[in-house]
Coordinates of C-alpha atoms in Angstrom, one line a residue:
X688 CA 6.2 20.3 -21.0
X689 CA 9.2 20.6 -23.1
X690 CA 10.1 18.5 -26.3
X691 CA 14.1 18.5 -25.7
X692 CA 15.6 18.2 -22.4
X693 CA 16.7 21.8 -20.7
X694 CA 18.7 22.5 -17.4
X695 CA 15.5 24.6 -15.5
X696 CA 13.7 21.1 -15.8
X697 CA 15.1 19.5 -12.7
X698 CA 12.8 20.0 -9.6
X699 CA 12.5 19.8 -6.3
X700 CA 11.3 16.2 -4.8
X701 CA 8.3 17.6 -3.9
X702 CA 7.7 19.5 -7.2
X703 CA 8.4 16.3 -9.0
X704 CA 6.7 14.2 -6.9
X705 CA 3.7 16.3 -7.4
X706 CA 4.3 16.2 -10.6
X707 CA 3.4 12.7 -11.2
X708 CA 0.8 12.5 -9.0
X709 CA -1.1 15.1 -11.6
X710 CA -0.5 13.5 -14.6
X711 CA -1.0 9.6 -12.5
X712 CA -4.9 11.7 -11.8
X713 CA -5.3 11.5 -15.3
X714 CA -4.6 7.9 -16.0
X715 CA -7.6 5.2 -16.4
X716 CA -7.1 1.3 -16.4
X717 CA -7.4 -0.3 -19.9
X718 CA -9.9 -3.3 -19.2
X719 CA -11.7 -5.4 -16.9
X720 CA -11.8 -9.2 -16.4
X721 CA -13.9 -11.3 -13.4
X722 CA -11.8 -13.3 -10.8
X723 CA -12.3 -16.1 -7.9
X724 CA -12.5 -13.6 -4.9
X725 CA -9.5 -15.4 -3.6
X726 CA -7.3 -15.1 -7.1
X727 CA -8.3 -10.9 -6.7
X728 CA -6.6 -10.7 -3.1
X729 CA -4.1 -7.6 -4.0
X730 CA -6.3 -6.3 -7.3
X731 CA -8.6 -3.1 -7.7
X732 CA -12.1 -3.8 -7.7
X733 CA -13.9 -2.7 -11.1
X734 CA -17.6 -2.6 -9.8
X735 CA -19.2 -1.3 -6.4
X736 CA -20.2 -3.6 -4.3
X737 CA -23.3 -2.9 -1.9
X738 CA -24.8 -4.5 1.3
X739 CA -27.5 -7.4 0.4
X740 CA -29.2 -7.4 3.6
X741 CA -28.8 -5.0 7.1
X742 CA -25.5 -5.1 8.7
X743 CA -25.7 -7.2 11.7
X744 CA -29.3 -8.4 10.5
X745 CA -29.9 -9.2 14.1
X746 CA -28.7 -7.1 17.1
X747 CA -25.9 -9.6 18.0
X748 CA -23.9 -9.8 21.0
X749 CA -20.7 -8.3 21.4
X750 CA -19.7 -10.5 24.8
X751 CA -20.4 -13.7 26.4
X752 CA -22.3 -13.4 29.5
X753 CA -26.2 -12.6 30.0
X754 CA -28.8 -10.9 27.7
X755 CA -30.7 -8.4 30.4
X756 CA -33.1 -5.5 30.9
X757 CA -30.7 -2.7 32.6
X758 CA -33.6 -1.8 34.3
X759 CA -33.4 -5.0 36.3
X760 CA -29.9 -4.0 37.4
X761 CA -30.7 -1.0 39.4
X762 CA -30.0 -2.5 43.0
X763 CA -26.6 -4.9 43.1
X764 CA -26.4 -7.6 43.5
X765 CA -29.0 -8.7 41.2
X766 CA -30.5 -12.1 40.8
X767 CA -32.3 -13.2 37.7
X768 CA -33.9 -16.1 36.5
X769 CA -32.4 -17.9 33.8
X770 CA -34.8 -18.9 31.3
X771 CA -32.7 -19.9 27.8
X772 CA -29.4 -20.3 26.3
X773 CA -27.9 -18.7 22.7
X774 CA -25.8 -19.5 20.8
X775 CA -23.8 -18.4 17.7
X776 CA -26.2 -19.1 14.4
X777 CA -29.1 -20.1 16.7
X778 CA -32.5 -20.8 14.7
X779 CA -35.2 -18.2 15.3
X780 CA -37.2 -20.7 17.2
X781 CA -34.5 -21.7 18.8
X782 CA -34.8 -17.6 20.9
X783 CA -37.5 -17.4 23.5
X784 CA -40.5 -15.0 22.3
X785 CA -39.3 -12.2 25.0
X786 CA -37.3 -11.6 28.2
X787 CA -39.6 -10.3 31.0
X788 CA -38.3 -8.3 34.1
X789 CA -36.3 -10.4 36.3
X790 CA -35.3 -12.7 33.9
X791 CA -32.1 -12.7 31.8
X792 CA -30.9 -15.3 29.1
X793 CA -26.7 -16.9 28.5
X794 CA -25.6 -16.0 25.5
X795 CA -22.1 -15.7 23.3
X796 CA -20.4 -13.7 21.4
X797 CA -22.2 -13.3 18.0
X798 CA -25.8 -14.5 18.9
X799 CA -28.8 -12.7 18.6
X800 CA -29.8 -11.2 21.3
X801 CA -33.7 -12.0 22.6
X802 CA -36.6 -9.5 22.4
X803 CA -37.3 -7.8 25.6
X804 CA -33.6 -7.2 26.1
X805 CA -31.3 -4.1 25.3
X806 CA -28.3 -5.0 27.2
X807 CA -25.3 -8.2 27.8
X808 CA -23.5 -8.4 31.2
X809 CA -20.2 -9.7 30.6
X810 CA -19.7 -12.8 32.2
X811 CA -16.7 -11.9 34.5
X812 CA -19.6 -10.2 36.3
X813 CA -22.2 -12.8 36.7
X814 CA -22.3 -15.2 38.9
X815 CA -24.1 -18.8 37.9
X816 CA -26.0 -20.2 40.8
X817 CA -28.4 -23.5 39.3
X818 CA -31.4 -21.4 37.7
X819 CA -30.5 -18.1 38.3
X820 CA -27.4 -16.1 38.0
X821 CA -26.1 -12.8 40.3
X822 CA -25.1 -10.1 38.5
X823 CA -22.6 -7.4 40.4
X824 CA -22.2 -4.5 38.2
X825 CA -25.0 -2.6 36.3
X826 CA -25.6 -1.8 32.0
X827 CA -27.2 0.6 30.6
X828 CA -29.1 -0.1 27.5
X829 CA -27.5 -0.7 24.6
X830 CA -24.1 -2.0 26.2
X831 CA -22.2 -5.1 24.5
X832 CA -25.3 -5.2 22.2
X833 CA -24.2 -4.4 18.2
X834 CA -28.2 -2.9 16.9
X835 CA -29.3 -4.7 13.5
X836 CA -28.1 -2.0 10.6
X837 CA -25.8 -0.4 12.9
X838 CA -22.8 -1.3 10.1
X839 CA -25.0 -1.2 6.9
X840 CA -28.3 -1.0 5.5
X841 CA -29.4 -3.0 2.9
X842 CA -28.4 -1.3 -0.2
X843 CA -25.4 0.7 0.9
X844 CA -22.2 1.1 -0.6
X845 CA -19.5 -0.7 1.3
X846 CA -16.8 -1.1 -1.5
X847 CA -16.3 1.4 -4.5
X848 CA -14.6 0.4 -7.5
X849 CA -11.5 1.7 -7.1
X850 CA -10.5 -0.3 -4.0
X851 CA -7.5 -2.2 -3.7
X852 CA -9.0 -5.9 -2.1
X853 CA -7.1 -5.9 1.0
X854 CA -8.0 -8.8 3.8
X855 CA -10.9 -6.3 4.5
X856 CA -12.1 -5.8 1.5
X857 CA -12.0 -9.5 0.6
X858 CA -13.9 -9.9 3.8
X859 CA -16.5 -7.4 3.0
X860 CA -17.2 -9.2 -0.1
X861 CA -17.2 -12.5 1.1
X862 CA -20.0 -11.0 3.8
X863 CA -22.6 -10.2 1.0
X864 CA -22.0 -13.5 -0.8
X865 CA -19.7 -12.7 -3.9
X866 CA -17.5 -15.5 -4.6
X867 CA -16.5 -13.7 -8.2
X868 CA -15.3 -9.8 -8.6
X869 CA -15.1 -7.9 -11.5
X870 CA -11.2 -6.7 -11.1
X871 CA -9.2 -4.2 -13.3
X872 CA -6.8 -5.6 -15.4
X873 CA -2.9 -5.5 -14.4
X874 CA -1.0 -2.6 -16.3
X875 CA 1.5 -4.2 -18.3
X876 CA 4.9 -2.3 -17.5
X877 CA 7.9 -2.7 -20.0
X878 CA 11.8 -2.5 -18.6
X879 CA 14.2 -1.9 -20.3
X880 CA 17.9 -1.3 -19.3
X881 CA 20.4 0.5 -21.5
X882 CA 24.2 0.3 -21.8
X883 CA 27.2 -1.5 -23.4
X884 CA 28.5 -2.9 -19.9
X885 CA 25.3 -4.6 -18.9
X886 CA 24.8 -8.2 -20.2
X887 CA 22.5 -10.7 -19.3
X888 CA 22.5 -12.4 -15.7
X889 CA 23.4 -15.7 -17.2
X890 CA 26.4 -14.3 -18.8
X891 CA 30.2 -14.6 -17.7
X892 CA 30.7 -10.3 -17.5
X893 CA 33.7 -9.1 -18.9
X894 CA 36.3 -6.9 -16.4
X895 CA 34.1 -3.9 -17.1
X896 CA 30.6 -5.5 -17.7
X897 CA 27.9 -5.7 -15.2
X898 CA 25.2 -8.2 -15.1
X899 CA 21.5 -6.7 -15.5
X900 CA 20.2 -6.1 -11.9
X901 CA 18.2 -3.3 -12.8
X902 CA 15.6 -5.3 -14.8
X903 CA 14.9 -7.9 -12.4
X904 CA 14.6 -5.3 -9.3
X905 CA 12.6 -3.3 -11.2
X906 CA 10.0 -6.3 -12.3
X907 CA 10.1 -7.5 -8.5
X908 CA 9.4 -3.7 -7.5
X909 CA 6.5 -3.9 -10.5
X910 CA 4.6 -7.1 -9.5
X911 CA 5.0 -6.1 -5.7
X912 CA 2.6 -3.2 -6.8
X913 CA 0.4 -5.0 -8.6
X914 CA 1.4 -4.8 -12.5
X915 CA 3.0 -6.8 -14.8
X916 CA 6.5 -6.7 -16.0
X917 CA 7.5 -7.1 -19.6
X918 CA 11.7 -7.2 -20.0
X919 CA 12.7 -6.2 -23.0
X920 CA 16.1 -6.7 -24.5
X921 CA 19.3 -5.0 -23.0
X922 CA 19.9 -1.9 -25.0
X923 CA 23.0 -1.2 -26.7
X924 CA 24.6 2.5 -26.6
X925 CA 23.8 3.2 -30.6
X926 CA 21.2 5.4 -31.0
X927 CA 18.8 3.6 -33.7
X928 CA 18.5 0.1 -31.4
X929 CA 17.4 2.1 -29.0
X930 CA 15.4 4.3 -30.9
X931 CA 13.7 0.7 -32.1
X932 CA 13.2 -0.8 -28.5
X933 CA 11.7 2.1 -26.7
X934 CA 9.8 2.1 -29.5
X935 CA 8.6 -1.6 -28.5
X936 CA 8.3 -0.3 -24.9
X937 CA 6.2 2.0 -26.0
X938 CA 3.4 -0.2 -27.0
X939 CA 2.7 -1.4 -23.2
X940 CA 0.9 0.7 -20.5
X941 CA 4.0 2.3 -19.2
X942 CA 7.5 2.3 -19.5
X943 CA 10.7 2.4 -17.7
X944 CA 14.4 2.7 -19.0
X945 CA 17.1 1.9 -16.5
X946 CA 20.5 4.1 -17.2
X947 CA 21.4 6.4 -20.1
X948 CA 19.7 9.1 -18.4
X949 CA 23.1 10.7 -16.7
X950 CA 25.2 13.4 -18.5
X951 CA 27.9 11.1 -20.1
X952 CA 28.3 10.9 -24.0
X953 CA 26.9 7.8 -24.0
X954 CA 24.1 8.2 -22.1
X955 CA 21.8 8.3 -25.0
X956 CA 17.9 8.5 -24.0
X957 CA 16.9 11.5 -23.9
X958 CA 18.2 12.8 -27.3
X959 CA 16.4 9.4 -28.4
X960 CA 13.2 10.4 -27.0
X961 CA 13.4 13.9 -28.3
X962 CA 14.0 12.1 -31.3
X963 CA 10.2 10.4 -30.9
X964 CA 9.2 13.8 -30.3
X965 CA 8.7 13.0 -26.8
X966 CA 7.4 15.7 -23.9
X967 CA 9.9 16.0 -20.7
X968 CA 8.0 16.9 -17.4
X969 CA 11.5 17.0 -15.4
X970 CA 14.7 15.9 -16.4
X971 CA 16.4 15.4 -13.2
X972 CA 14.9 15.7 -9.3
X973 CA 17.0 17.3 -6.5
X974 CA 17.2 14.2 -4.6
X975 CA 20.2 11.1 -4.3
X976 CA 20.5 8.7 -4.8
X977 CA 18.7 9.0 -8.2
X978 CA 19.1 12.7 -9.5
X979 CA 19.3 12.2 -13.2
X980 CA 15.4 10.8 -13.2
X981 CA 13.9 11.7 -16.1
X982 CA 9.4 11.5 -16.7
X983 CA 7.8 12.2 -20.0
X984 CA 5.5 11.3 -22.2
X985 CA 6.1 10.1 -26.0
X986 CA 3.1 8.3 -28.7
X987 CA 0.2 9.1 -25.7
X988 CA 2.4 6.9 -23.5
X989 CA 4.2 7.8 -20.4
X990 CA 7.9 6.8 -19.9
X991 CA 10.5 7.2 -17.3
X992 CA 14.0 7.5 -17.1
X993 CA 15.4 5.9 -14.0
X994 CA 19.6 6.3 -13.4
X995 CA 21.6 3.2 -14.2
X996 CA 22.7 2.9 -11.0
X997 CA 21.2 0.4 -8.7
X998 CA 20.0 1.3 -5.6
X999 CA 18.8 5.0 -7.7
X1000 CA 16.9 2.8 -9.7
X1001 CA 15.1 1.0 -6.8
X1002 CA 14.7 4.8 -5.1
X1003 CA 13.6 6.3 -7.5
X1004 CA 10.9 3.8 -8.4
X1005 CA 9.5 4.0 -4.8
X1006 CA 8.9 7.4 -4.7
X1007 CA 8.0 8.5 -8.6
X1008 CA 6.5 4.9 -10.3
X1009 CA 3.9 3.6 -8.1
X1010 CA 1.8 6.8 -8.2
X1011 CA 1.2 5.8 -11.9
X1012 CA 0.9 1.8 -11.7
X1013 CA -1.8 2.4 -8.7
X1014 CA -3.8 4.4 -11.6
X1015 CA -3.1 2.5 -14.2
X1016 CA -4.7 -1.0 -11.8
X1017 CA -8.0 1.5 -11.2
X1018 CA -6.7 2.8 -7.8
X1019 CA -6.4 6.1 -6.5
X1020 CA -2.7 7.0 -5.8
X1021 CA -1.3 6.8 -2.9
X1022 CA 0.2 9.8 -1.2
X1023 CA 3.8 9.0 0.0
X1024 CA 3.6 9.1 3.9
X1025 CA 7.0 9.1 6.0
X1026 CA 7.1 7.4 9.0
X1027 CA 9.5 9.5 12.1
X1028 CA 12.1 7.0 14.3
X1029 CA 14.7 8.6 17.3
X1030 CA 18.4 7.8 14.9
X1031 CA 20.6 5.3 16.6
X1032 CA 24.0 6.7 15.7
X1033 CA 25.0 10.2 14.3
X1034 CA 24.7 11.1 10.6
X1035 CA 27.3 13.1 8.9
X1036 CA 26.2 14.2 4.9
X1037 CA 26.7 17.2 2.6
X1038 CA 24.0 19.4 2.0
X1039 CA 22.1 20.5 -1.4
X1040 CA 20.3 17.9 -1.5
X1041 CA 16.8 15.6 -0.2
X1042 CA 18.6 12.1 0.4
X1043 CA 17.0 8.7 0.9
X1044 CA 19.5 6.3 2.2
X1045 CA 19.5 3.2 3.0
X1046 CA 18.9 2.2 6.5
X1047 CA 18.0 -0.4 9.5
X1048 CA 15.1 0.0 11.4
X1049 CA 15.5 -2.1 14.8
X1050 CA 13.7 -2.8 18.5
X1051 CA 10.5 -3.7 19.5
X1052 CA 7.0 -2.5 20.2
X1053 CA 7.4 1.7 20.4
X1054 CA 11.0 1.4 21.6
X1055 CA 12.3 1.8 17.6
X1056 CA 15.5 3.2 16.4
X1057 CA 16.9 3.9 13.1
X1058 CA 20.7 4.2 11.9
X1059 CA 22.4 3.8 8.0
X1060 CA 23.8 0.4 7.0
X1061 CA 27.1 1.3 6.3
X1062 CA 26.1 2.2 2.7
X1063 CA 28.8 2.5 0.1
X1064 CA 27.1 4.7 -3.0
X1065 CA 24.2 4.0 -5.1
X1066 CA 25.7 0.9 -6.2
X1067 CA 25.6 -0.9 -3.7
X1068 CA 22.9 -3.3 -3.4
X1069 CA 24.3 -5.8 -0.8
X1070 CA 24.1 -3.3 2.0
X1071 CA 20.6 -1.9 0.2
X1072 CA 19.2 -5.5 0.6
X1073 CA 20.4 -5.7 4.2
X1074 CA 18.4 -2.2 5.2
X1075 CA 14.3 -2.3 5.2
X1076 CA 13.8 1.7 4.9
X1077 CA 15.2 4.4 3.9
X1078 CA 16.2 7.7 6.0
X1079 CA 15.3 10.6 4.7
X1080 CA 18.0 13.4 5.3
X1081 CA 17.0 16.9 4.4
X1082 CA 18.8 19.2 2.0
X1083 CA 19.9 21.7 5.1
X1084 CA 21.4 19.3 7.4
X1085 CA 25.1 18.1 7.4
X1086 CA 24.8 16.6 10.6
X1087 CA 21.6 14.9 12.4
X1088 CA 22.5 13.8 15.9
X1089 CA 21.5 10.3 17.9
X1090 CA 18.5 10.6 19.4
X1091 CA 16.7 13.1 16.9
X1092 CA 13.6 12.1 15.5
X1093 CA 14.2 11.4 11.1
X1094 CA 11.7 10.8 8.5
X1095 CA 11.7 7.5 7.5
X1096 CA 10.7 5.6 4.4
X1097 CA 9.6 1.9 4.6
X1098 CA 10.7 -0.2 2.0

């Protein structure tokens, strides 16, 4: 780690990727608070949480059709008496005491099944017939028939704390009775975008202004991930305002500056955060859009530098940022997994560099292609809003062709 910025200190996009993911290992949540299980849908659980009885308690019936000894089914066609019927959430004495040979009890999806049986015939192979039903096609024991504890036993673990509560996980819980989690706390993430042309999105712009974009992708990028944004103030290109409001950034869990991070005179953070005596990991990633991204760490907290540029500053939150909000919610990061798609139409690029652009994944079922949408720089959001992934083109190619198979990124 390096207190002022130097050249050697752009990397590779996997280098810098990895980068973050090491210090991200380092990171813990801040604090803890207890949640309707409904209101944590999305959060990361703070406390294990364990099986309170056997997992099914009952051996339950995976099909509707007949509760059986296999044994009976030996010779087809086989005709058994019918001595009971079972429902889903039947009562204990609602079961008969035991299934003797040649006799075979309905029952549905869910139920317990009887004692004396080890086996369910689906009912597409049963036929009913008043008392009785035939049967045309054998079990063996065990089949459509889920054994108590088969899932869990009483005591396991079924949820660490660390777990993001997906539908699952929400399930899970709601399965051993916990209406109430104990949840970490969101991270609080602070934005704050720099430059003289950006005002305010309720602002007329001037002929060279811009309004701030950056702040509000970034925040929407921020709570989609499960943290809270902070926006600070627009930055001005003087050095001491700035100085003063990453400063205030610095205060929350992370922090992320958008633009000032490019070589222009006026592109002013890094020589502030060398200023604040602030350690650079990388100070640029061989990647674009989004080259100039800068990561570091100044008064124990950990900063980024994301180009001023739109879509950059959406790309490069998506592949360097969440690794550090997961840790910062209690979660283990995430490794960045590319999807592969056949490409619609042929890709022409210059080479040098790992690019993510902005693309259009289309069809159906496993007949998916993927082609650019007509993208016209990294500022360009309109087309970036159009496009749902990204296509990753690799440094060596200048040309892919239609029909090769391309990494893709899903946004």
């Amino acid at each position: 780690m390096s207190a002022v910025p130097e050249p050697q200190l752009v990397l590779s996009f996997e280098d810098a990727r990895h980068v973050v993911e090491e210090h991200a290992a380092k990171l813990r949540p801040t604090g803890t608070e207890k949640l309707d299980l409904l209101q944590a849908s999305g959060r990361v659980l703070a406390e294990p949480i364990h099986a309170d009885r056997d997992f099914p308690p009952f051996p339950r019936a995976a099909r509707d059709g007949y509760a059986v000894r296999a044994s009976d089914l030996l010779h087809l066609p086989a005709t058994l008496e019918v001595i009971a019927e079972i429902k889903a959430g039947a009562a204990p004495e609602d079961l008969p005491e035991s299934v003797k040979s040649g006799q075979a009890v309905a029952i549905m999806t869910g139920a317990p099944a009887p004692h004396g049986t080890n086996a369910v015939v689906m009912v597409e192979y049963t036929k009913p017939k008043q008392d009785y039903v035939e049967i045309s096609r054998a079990v063996r024991a065990g089949d459509n028939i889920v054994p108590a504890g088969s899932e869990a036993r009483e005591g396991d673990l079924l949820l660490a704390a660390g777990t993001r509560l997906t539908e699952a996980a929400i399930a899970v819980a709601a399965s051993v009775g916990k209406p109430y989690v104990q949840v970490y706390t969101r991270p609080k993430v602070a934005v704050l975008s720099t430059g003289d042309e950006v005002v305010p999105i309720d602002t007329q712009p001037g002929p060279n202004q811009i309004r701030n974009s950056n702040s509000y992708s970034l925040a929407a990028q921020i709570m989609a991930a499960g943290a809270e944004p902070v926006l600070l103030p627009i930055a001005p290109d003087e050095p001491n305002q700035l100085s003063q409001l990453i400063r205030h950034g610095l205060q929350y869990d992370l922090l992320l500056l958008a633009g000032g991070v490019s070589m222009g005179k006026y592109d002013l953070v890094e020589a502030v955060m060398a200023g604040l005596e602030a350690g650079f990991f990388f100070t640029g990633a061989q990647i674009q859009p989004g080259r100039p991204v800068v990561f570091g760490r100044a008064q124990n907290k950990y900063f980024f530098g994301l180009p001023g540029n739109p879509v950059s500053t959406m790309v490069t939150f998506d592949l360097f940022v969440r690794p550090m909000l997961d840790a910062l919610a209690g979660a283990t990061p995430r490794k960045l997994v590319f999807l592969h798609a056949r490409l619609k139409t042929d890709v022409k690029t210059k080479t040098g560099l790992k690019r993510f652009l902005p693309a259009i994944l289309s069809g159906e079922f496993e007949g998916v292609e993927v082609e650019l949408a007509g993208w016209h720089g990294s500022g360009d959001i309109a087309t970036t809003a159009r496009s749902n992934c990204y296509i990753l083109i690799p440094p060596d190619r200048d040309r892919i062709c239609a029909g090769e198979w391309v990494p893709v990124l899903l946004r």
